mmCIF file of C-alpha atoms in Angstrom:
data_model
loop_
_atom_site.group_PDB
_atom_site.id
_atom_site.type_symbol
_atom_site.label_atom_id
_atom_site.label_comp_id
_atom_site.label_asym_id
_atom_site.label_seq_id
_atom_site.Cartn_x
_atom_site.Cartn_y
_atom_site.Cartn_z
ATOM 1 C CA MET A 4 26.209 -34.331 16.133
ATOM 2 C CA THR A 5 25.001 -33.181 19.553
ATOM 3 C CA THR A 6 25.936 -30.269 21.767
ATOM 4 C CA ALA A 7 25.384 -29.971 25.503
ATOM 5 C CA ALA A 8 22.491 -27.538 25.022
ATOM 6 C CA GLY A 9 21.410 -28.183 21.467
ATOM 7 C CA PRO A 10 19.596 -30.843 19.446
ATOM 8 C CA THR A 11 21.001 -33.863 17.671
ATOM 9 C CA LEU A 12 21.706 -33.285 13.988
ATOM 10 C CA ALA A 13 20.853 -36.301 11.849
ATOM 11 C CA ARG A 14 21.765 -36.463 8.155
ATOM 12 C CA THR A 15 20.934 -40.096 7.377
ATOM 13 C CA ARG A 16 18.042 -42.430 8.126
ATOM 14 C CA ALA A 17 20.231 -44.469 10.482
ATOM 15 C CA GLU A 18 21.263 -41.355 12.407
ATOM 16 C CA LEU A 19 17.606 -40.284 12.621
ATOM 17 C CA ASP A 20 16.529 -43.693 13.933
ATOM 18 C CA ALA A 21 19.295 -43.633 16.544
ATOM 19 C CA ALA A 22 18.358 -40.131 17.672
ATOM 20 C CA LEU A 23 14.668 -40.977 17.947
ATOM 21 C CA ALA A 24 15.453 -44.130 19.916
ATOM 22 C CA ALA A 25 17.229 -42.147 22.641
ATOM 23 C CA PRO A 26 15.158 -41.939 25.837
ATOM 24 C CA VAL A 27 13.372 -38.745 26.746
ATOM 25 C CA VAL A 28 11.705 -37.681 29.980
ATOM 26 C CA ALA A 29 7.980 -37.938 29.278
ATOM 27 C CA ARG A 30 5.442 -35.602 30.830
ATOM 28 C CA ARG A 31 1.779 -36.424 31.244
ATOM 29 C CA GLU A 32 -0.864 -34.945 28.974
ATOM 30 C CA ARG A 33 1.666 -34.238 26.226
ATOM 31 C CA HIS A 34 2.472 -35.836 22.916
ATOM 32 C CA ALA A 35 5.611 -37.936 22.796
ATOM 33 C CA ARG A 36 6.888 -36.425 19.534
ATOM 34 C CA ALA A 37 6.095 -33.455 17.314
ATOM 35 C CA VAL A 38 7.492 -32.646 13.876
ATOM 36 C CA VAL A 39 7.942 -29.300 12.137
ATOM 37 C CA MET A 40 8.812 -29.615 8.454
ATOM 38 C CA THR A 41 10.811 -26.817 6.818
ATOM 39 C CA MET A 42 12.951 -26.146 3.775
ATOM 40 C CA GLY A 43 15.471 -24.216 5.858
ATOM 41 C CA ALA A 44 16.342 -20.527 5.538
ATOM 42 C CA LEU A 45 14.510 -20.254 8.840
ATOM 43 C CA HIS A 46 12.819 -17.097 10.051
ATOM 44 C CA ALA A 47 10.573 -16.087 12.930
ATOM 45 C CA GLY A 48 7.591 -17.821 11.321
ATOM 46 C CA HIS A 49 9.362 -21.176 11.435
ATOM 47 C CA LEU A 50 10.512 -20.545 14.979
ATOM 48 C CA SER A 51 6.924 -19.858 16.068
ATOM 49 C CA LEU A 52 6.058 -23.362 14.827
ATOM 50 C CA VAL A 53 8.915 -24.841 16.828
ATOM 51 C CA ARG A 54 7.938 -22.951 19.968
ATOM 52 C CA HIS A 55 4.361 -24.159 19.609
ATOM 53 C CA ALA A 56 5.593 -27.712 19.095
ATOM 54 C CA ARG A 57 7.658 -27.348 22.260
ATOM 55 C CA THR A 58 4.441 -26.775 24.231
ATOM 56 C CA LEU A 59 2.797 -29.896 22.791
ATOM 57 C CA ALA A 60 5.423 -32.624 22.867
ATOM 58 C CA ASP A 61 8.271 -34.071 24.869
ATOM 59 C CA ARG A 62 10.513 -34.303 21.802
ATOM 60 C CA VAL A 63 10.503 -32.023 18.756
ATOM 61 C CA VAL A 64 11.905 -33.015 15.373
ATOM 62 C CA VAL A 65 12.606 -30.246 12.861
ATOM 63 C CA THR A 66 13.206 -31.367 9.289
ATOM 64 C CA ILE A 67 15.262 -29.195 6.950
ATOM 65 C CA PHE A 68 14.959 -30.384 3.372
ATOM 66 C CA VAL A 69 14.623 -28.510 0.092
ATOM 67 C CA ASN A 70 12.313 -30.920 -1.702
ATOM 68 C CA PRO A 71 12.998 -31.057 -5.446
ATOM 69 C CA LEU A 72 9.645 -32.706 -6.195
ATOM 70 C CA GLN A 73 7.679 -29.567 -5.375
ATOM 71 C CA PHE A 74 9.625 -27.276 -7.721
ATOM 72 C CA GLY A 75 8.493 -27.003 -11.310
ATOM 73 C CA ALA A 76 10.438 -26.164 -14.450
ATOM 74 C CA GLY A 77 11.912 -22.678 -14.243
ATOM 75 C CA GLU A 78 11.282 -22.328 -10.500
ATOM 76 C CA ASP A 79 13.923 -21.401 -7.958
ATOM 77 C CA LEU A 80 15.213 -24.784 -6.736
ATOM 78 C CA SER A 81 18.870 -23.988 -7.496
ATOM 79 C CA ARG A 82 18.802 -20.563 -5.875
ATOM 80 C CA TYR A 83 16.526 -21.397 -2.960
ATOM 81 C CA PRO A 84 18.358 -20.081 0.140
ATOM 82 C CA ARG A 85 20.267 -22.688 2.145
ATOM 83 C CA ASP A 86 22.038 -21.982 5.439
ATOM 84 C CA LEU A 87 22.145 -25.060 7.673
ATOM 85 C CA GLU A 88 24.683 -23.591 10.084
ATOM 86 C CA GLY A 89 22.586 -20.461 10.529
ATOM 87 C CA ASP A 90 19.420 -22.524 10.886
ATOM 88 C CA LEU A 91 20.962 -24.646 13.635
ATOM 89 C CA ALA A 92 22.048 -21.514 15.496
ATOM 90 C CA LEU A 93 18.499 -20.139 15.362
ATOM 91 C CA LEU A 94 16.989 -23.420 16.542
ATOM 92 C CA THR A 95 18.997 -23.379 19.767
ATOM 93 C CA GLY A 96 17.469 -20.073 20.874
ATOM 94 C CA GLU A 97 15.465 -19.704 24.077
ATOM 95 C CA GLY A 98 12.334 -21.842 24.156
ATOM 96 C CA LEU A 99 13.363 -23.810 21.090
ATOM 97 C CA LEU A 100 15.313 -27.053 20.689
ATOM 98 C CA GLY A 101 17.280 -28.783 23.445
ATOM 99 C CA PRO A 102 19.344 -31.955 23.896
ATOM 100 C CA ALA A 103 16.346 -34.285 23.589
ATOM 101 C CA ASP A 104 15.322 -32.834 20.227
ATOM 102 C CA VAL A 105 16.414 -33.674 16.689
ATOM 103 C CA VAL A 106 17.155 -31.792 13.485
ATOM 104 C CA PHE A 107 16.861 -34.034 10.436
ATOM 105 C CA ALA A 108 18.696 -32.442 7.494
ATOM 106 C CA PRO A 109 18.956 -35.091 4.784
ATOM 107 C CA THR A 110 20.173 -34.777 1.206
ATOM 108 C CA PRO A 111 17.858 -35.707 -1.686
ATOM 109 C CA GLU A 112 19.743 -39.005 -1.962
ATOM 110 C CA VAL A 113 18.708 -39.896 1.592
ATOM 111 C CA VAL A 114 15.041 -39.024 1.086
ATOM 112 C CA TYR A 115 14.868 -40.502 -2.414
ATOM 113 C CA PRO A 116 17.521 -43.253 -2.417
ATOM 114 C CA ASP A 117 16.337 -44.631 -5.779
ATOM 115 C CA GLY A 118 16.083 -41.238 -7.458
ATOM 116 C CA ASP A 119 12.762 -39.634 -8.292
ATOM 117 C CA PRO A 120 10.097 -41.926 -6.825
ATOM 118 C CA TRP A 121 7.887 -43.851 -9.215
ATOM 119 C CA VAL A 122 5.007 -43.860 -6.749
ATOM 120 C CA ARG A 123 3.809 -40.465 -5.542
ATOM 121 C CA VAL A 124 0.879 -39.017 -3.633
ATOM 122 C CA SER A 125 -1.732 -37.224 -5.728
ATOM 123 C CA ALA A 126 -3.329 -34.121 -4.254
ATOM 124 C CA GLY A 127 -6.400 -34.665 -6.439
ATOM 125 C CA ALA A 128 -8.697 -31.728 -7.103
ATOM 126 C CA LEU A 129 -7.129 -29.731 -4.263
ATOM 127 C CA GLY A 130 -3.854 -29.804 -6.174
ATOM 128 C CA GLU A 131 -5.324 -28.469 -9.401
ATOM 129 C CA THR A 132 -6.640 -25.110 -8.216
ATOM 130 C CA LEU A 133 -4.993 -21.808 -7.199
ATOM 131 C CA GLU A 134 -1.395 -22.640 -6.292
ATOM 132 C CA GLY A 135 -1.795 -26.012 -7.965
ATOM 133 C CA ALA A 136 -3.014 -24.409 -11.201
ATOM 134 C CA VAL A 137 -0.118 -21.954 -11.247
ATOM 135 C CA ARG A 138 2.390 -24.632 -10.222
ATOM 136 C CA PRO A 139 1.235 -27.948 -11.756
ATOM 137 C CA GLY A 140 2.342 -30.959 -9.706
ATOM 138 C CA HIS A 141 3.471 -28.790 -6.783
ATOM 139 C CA PHE A 142 1.134 -30.287 -4.208
ATOM 140 C CA ASP A 143 1.808 -33.828 -5.408
ATOM 141 C CA GLY A 144 5.467 -33.170 -4.588
ATOM 142 C CA VAL A 145 4.597 -31.590 -1.249
ATOM 143 C CA LEU A 146 2.351 -34.442 -0.131
ATOM 144 C CA THR A 147 4.823 -37.080 -1.283
ATOM 145 C CA VAL A 148 7.633 -35.651 0.840
ATOM 146 C CA VAL A 149 5.329 -34.902 3.784
ATOM 147 C CA LEU A 150 4.149 -38.509 3.844
ATOM 148 C CA LYS A 151 7.727 -39.793 3.614
ATOM 149 C CA LEU A 152 8.888 -37.508 6.425
ATOM 150 C CA LEU A 153 5.925 -38.548 8.569
ATOM 151 C CA HIS A 154 6.953 -42.179 8.097
ATOM 152 C CA LEU A 155 10.595 -41.412 8.890
ATOM 153 C CA THR A 156 10.005 -39.246 11.972
ATOM 154 C CA ARG A 157 6.877 -41.060 13.272
ATOM 155 C CA PRO A 158 5.362 -38.082 15.133
ATOM 156 C CA ASP A 159 2.168 -37.911 17.138
ATOM 157 C CA VAL A 160 1.532 -34.348 15.972
ATOM 158 C CA ALA A 161 2.717 -32.376 12.931
ATOM 159 C CA LEU A 162 2.627 -28.582 12.820
ATOM 160 C CA PHE A 163 2.185 -26.486 9.677
ATOM 161 C CA GLY A 164 1.901 -22.741 9.218
ATOM 162 C CA ARG A 165 -1.376 -21.197 8.094
ATOM 163 C CA LYS A 166 0.492 -18.926 5.682
ATOM 164 C CA ASP A 167 0.492 -21.866 3.265
ATOM 165 C CA ALA A 168 -3.225 -22.400 3.837
ATOM 166 C CA GLN A 169 -3.812 -24.526 0.744
ATOM 167 C CA GLN A 170 -0.883 -26.748 1.688
ATOM 168 C CA LEU A 171 -2.316 -27.152 5.186
ATOM 169 C CA ALA A 172 -5.678 -28.151 3.710
ATOM 170 C CA ALA A 173 -3.989 -30.654 1.374
ATOM 171 C CA VAL A 174 -2.002 -32.228 4.209
ATOM 172 C CA ARG A 175 -5.108 -32.531 6.366
ATOM 173 C CA ARG A 176 -7.001 -34.161 3.506
ATOM 174 C CA MET A 177 -4.156 -36.621 2.852
ATOM 175 C CA VAL A 178 -3.981 -37.568 6.529
ATOM 176 C CA ARG A 179 -7.742 -38.101 6.619
ATOM 177 C CA ASP A 180 -8.036 -39.948 3.307
ATOM 178 C CA LEU A 181 -5.021 -42.222 3.881
ATOM 179 C CA ASP A 182 -5.609 -42.766 7.624
ATOM 180 C CA VAL A 183 -2.188 -41.465 8.606
ATOM 181 C CA PRO A 184 -1.930 -41.720 12.415
ATOM 182 C CA VAL A 185 -0.920 -38.134 13.158
ATOM 183 C CA GLU A 186 -2.669 -35.011 14.428
ATOM 184 C CA VAL A 187 -2.207 -31.997 12.134
ATOM 185 C CA VAL A 188 -2.057 -28.600 13.856
ATOM 186 C CA GLY A 189 -2.230 -25.307 11.986
ATOM 187 C CA VAL A 190 -0.261 -22.429 13.509
ATOM 188 C CA PRO A 191 -1.074 -18.756 12.715
ATOM 189 C CA LEU A 192 1.209 -17.049 10.214
ATOM 190 C CA VAL A 193 3.719 -14.500 11.465
ATOM 191 C CA ARG A 194 4.092 -11.038 9.971
ATOM 192 C CA ASP A 195 7.014 -8.653 9.991
ATOM 193 C CA ALA A 196 6.646 -5.327 11.756
ATOM 194 C CA ASP A 197 5.494 -3.730 8.487
ATOM 195 C CA GLY A 198 2.777 -6.361 8.008
ATOM 196 C CA LEU A 199 4.379 -8.477 5.278
ATOM 197 C CA ALA A 200 3.922 -12.208 5.878
ATOM 198 C CA LEU A 201 7.266 -13.816 6.672
ATOM 199 C CA SER A 202 8.649 -15.987 3.884
ATOM 200 C CA SER A 203 12.082 -17.211 2.923
ATOM 201 C CA ARG A 204 11.413 -15.763 -0.531
ATOM 202 C CA ASN A 205 11.152 -12.233 0.892
ATOM 203 C CA ALA A 206 14.962 -12.205 0.708
ATOM 204 C CA TYR A 207 14.665 -12.005 -3.089
ATOM 205 C CA LEU A 208 12.778 -8.685 -2.972
ATOM 206 C CA THR A 209 14.517 -5.414 -3.764
ATOM 207 C CA ALA A 210 13.803 -2.479 -1.443
ATOM 208 C CA ASP A 211 11.282 -1.075 -3.940
ATOM 209 C CA GLU A 212 9.599 -4.459 -4.422
ATOM 210 C CA ARG A 213 9.280 -4.960 -0.689
ATOM 211 C CA ALA A 214 7.628 -1.575 -0.288
ATOM 212 C CA ARG A 215 5.167 -2.428 -3.051
ATOM 213 C CA ALA A 216 4.556 -5.874 -1.514
ATOM 214 C CA LEU A 217 2.957 -4.204 1.499
ATOM 215 C CA ALA A 218 -0.133 -3.817 -0.664
ATOM 216 C CA LEU A 219 -0.809 -7.517 -0.053
ATOM 217 C CA PRO A 220 -1.504 -7.274 3.699
ATOM 218 C CA ARG A 221 -3.301 -3.954 3.133
ATOM 219 C CA ALA A 222 -5.584 -5.643 0.612
ATOM 220 C CA LEU A 223 -6.347 -8.470 3.019
ATOM 221 C CA ARG A 224 -7.201 -5.978 5.752
ATOM 222 C CA ALA A 225 -9.594 -4.232 3.375
ATOM 223 C CA GLY A 226 -11.259 -7.547 2.639
ATOM 224 C CA GLU A 227 -11.471 -8.386 6.331
ATOM 225 C CA GLN A 228 -13.117 -5.039 7.059
ATOM 226 C CA ALA A 229 -15.621 -5.533 4.269
ATOM 227 C CA ALA A 230 -16.520 -9.006 5.560
ATOM 228 C CA ALA A 231 -16.821 -7.727 9.124
ATOM 229 C CA GLY A 232 -19.258 -5.098 7.867
ATOM 230 C CA GLY A 233 -21.525 -7.753 6.380
ATOM 231 C CA ALA A 234 -20.414 -7.462 2.742
ATOM 232 C CA ALA A 235 -21.223 -10.302 0.365
ATOM 233 C CA THR A 236 -18.531 -12.388 -1.303
ATOM 234 C CA GLY A 237 -18.270 -10.239 -4.433
ATOM 235 C CA GLU A 238 -17.967 -7.058 -2.390
ATOM 236 C CA VAL A 239 -15.226 -8.539 -0.205
ATOM 237 C CA LEU A 240 -13.269 -9.562 -3.291
ATOM 238 C CA ALA A 241 -13.748 -6.154 -4.894
ATOM 239 C CA ALA A 242 -12.494 -4.351 -1.794
ATOM 240 C CA THR A 243 -9.408 -6.570 -1.780
ATOM 241 C CA ARG A 244 -8.676 -6.153 -5.494
ATOM 242 C CA ASP A 245 -9.123 -2.379 -5.335
ATOM 243 C CA VAL A 246 -6.160 -2.036 -2.972
ATOM 244 C CA LEU A 247 -3.945 -4.108 -5.251
ATOM 245 C CA THR A 248 -5.034 -2.106 -8.296
ATOM 246 C CA ASP A 249 -4.464 1.217 -6.556
ATOM 247 C CA ALA A 250 -0.960 0.031 -5.618
ATOM 248 C CA GLY A 251 -0.182 -0.703 -9.260
ATOM 249 C CA LEU A 252 0.214 -4.451 -8.806
ATOM 250 C CA ASP A 253 -0.712 -5.750 -12.225
ATOM 251 C CA ALA A 254 0.873 -9.213 -11.877
ATOM 252 C CA VAL A 255 -1.814 -10.629 -9.577
ATOM 253 C CA ASP A 256 -2.387 -14.366 -10.024
ATOM 254 C CA TYR A 257 -5.579 -14.573 -8.004
ATOM 255 C CA VAL A 258 -7.762 -13.017 -5.321
ATOM 256 C CA VAL A 259 -10.299 -15.539 -4.030
ATOM 257 C CA LEU A 260 -12.605 -16.492 -1.205
ATOM 258 C CA VAL A 261 -12.540 -20.239 -0.670
ATOM 259 C CA ASP A 262 -13.751 -22.938 1.675
ATOM 260 C CA PRO A 263 -11.050 -23.650 4.299
ATOM 261 C CA ASP A 264 -11.378 -27.424 3.881
ATOM 262 C CA ASP A 265 -11.285 -27.980 0.125
ATOM 263 C CA PHE A 266 -10.358 -24.544 -1.310
ATOM 264 C CA THR A 267 -13.378 -24.439 -3.610
ATOM 265 C CA PRO A 268 -14.811 -20.950 -4.278
ATOM 266 C CA VAL A 269 -17.567 -19.910 -1.895
ATOM 267 C CA ALA A 270 -21.009 -18.789 -3.069
ATOM 268 C CA ASP A 271 -22.054 -15.150 -2.926
ATOM 269 C CA ASP A 272 -24.575 -15.956 -0.189
ATOM 270 C CA ARG A 273 -22.006 -17.844 1.893
ATOM 271 C CA ALA A 274 -22.306 -17.543 5.659
ATOM 272 C CA GLY A 275 -19.527 -18.723 7.911
ATOM 273 C CA GLU A 276 -15.769 -19.083 7.777
ATOM 274 C CA ALA A 277 -13.777 -18.660 4.574
ATOM 275 C CA VAL A 278 -10.196 -18.028 3.525
ATOM 276 C CA LEU A 279 -9.399 -14.835 1.651
ATOM 277 C CA ALA A 280 -6.283 -15.704 -0.352
ATOM 278 C CA LEU A 281 -4.174 -13.902 -2.926
ATOM 279 C CA ALA A 282 -0.973 -14.294 -4.894
ATOM 280 C CA ALA A 283 1.058 -11.704 -6.792
ATOM 281 C CA ARG A 284 4.423 -11.352 -8.482
ATOM 282 C CA LEU A 285 6.896 -8.584 -7.787
ATOM 283 C CA GLY A 286 9.819 -8.762 -10.164
ATOM 284 C CA THR A 287 10.954 -12.377 -10.176
ATOM 285 C CA THR A 288 9.427 -13.158 -6.776
ATOM 286 C CA ARG A 289 5.994 -14.645 -6.254
ATOM 287 C CA LEU A 290 4.300 -14.019 -2.903
ATOM 288 C CA ILE A 291 1.185 -15.550 -1.360
ATOM 289 C CA ASP A 292 -0.842 -14.409 1.622
ATOM 290 C CA ASN A 293 -4.200 -15.118 3.212
ATOM 291 C CA THR A 294 -6.454 -14.382 6.123
ATOM 292 C CA ALA A 295 -9.509 -16.008 7.690
ATOM 293 C CA VAL A 296 -12.786 -14.124 7.401
ATOM 294 C CA VAL A 297 -16.348 -14.754 8.528
ATOM 295 C CA LEU A 298 -18.974 -14.062 5.859
ATOM 296 C CA GLY A 299 -22.639 -13.323 6.354
ATOM 297 C CA ARG A 300 -22.265 -11.181 9.430
ATOM 298 C CA THR A 301 -24.876 -8.525 10.125
ATOM 299 C CA GLY A 302 -24.883 -5.461 12.277
ATOM 300 C CA GLY A 303 -21.413 -4.183 11.375
ATOM 301 C CA GLY A 304 -19.518 -7.289 12.451
ATOM 302 C CA ALA A 305 -21.244 -7.726 15.805
#
């Protein structure tokens, strides 16, 4: 399906191949094709990825697929928000997708024609810590579908949001370890006006839960300020946890400072870049957030 001003919608592999085979006007010093992978229920964070992709490539492919492999038992696969018509309307906004671009919105039967795949990608140690420890097998499912979608869309560059920082690290490691011929670009996360990191799961929050969730970005800011003032790792973590405790958030899964590349905990005498990451539950909704910090500064962050 194609409109005069909008992208081609492909639902099958054959439709995707046909759409990608269509000629496009190439411009010098740009990639031929970029991909942005989503699970739909698009928001401004997703659209920022698409806009960034638009600046990098002559053709942008947006995938919309709720991947069953990355949901564990008791997670929200069945109630995960789905609104393809609304997503397509958003994607045709100014500076987003045009006639040369493609939206690939397959069903699970298209992505996994033989049912659950026997052969899957293992995230290794990166998939066993933090989000991987809380959600066993999650990153194996993520990397399996990412690799399949990279094969199907054949991009030169793939864009991922830094909100899911551990996922970004896992994708980069897979691409490096398996020699996948694609450039991976991380795009800064987008926050709502009140500071909460945009997420499709924010729609599950009640008004009271959303107000309490604002402790997450406040805690990260406290950690950032501590790091900028030269605080050691333990002090940065304490400053972050104190905000969450004061806000009465007792269902906190983790507050950590980790290496950006492999998500291993950083030493107390660490100097250089790190990721300050946290996860907490509000009601039935689990939220994650993170920020980049620089440890080992002296002179008040100079």
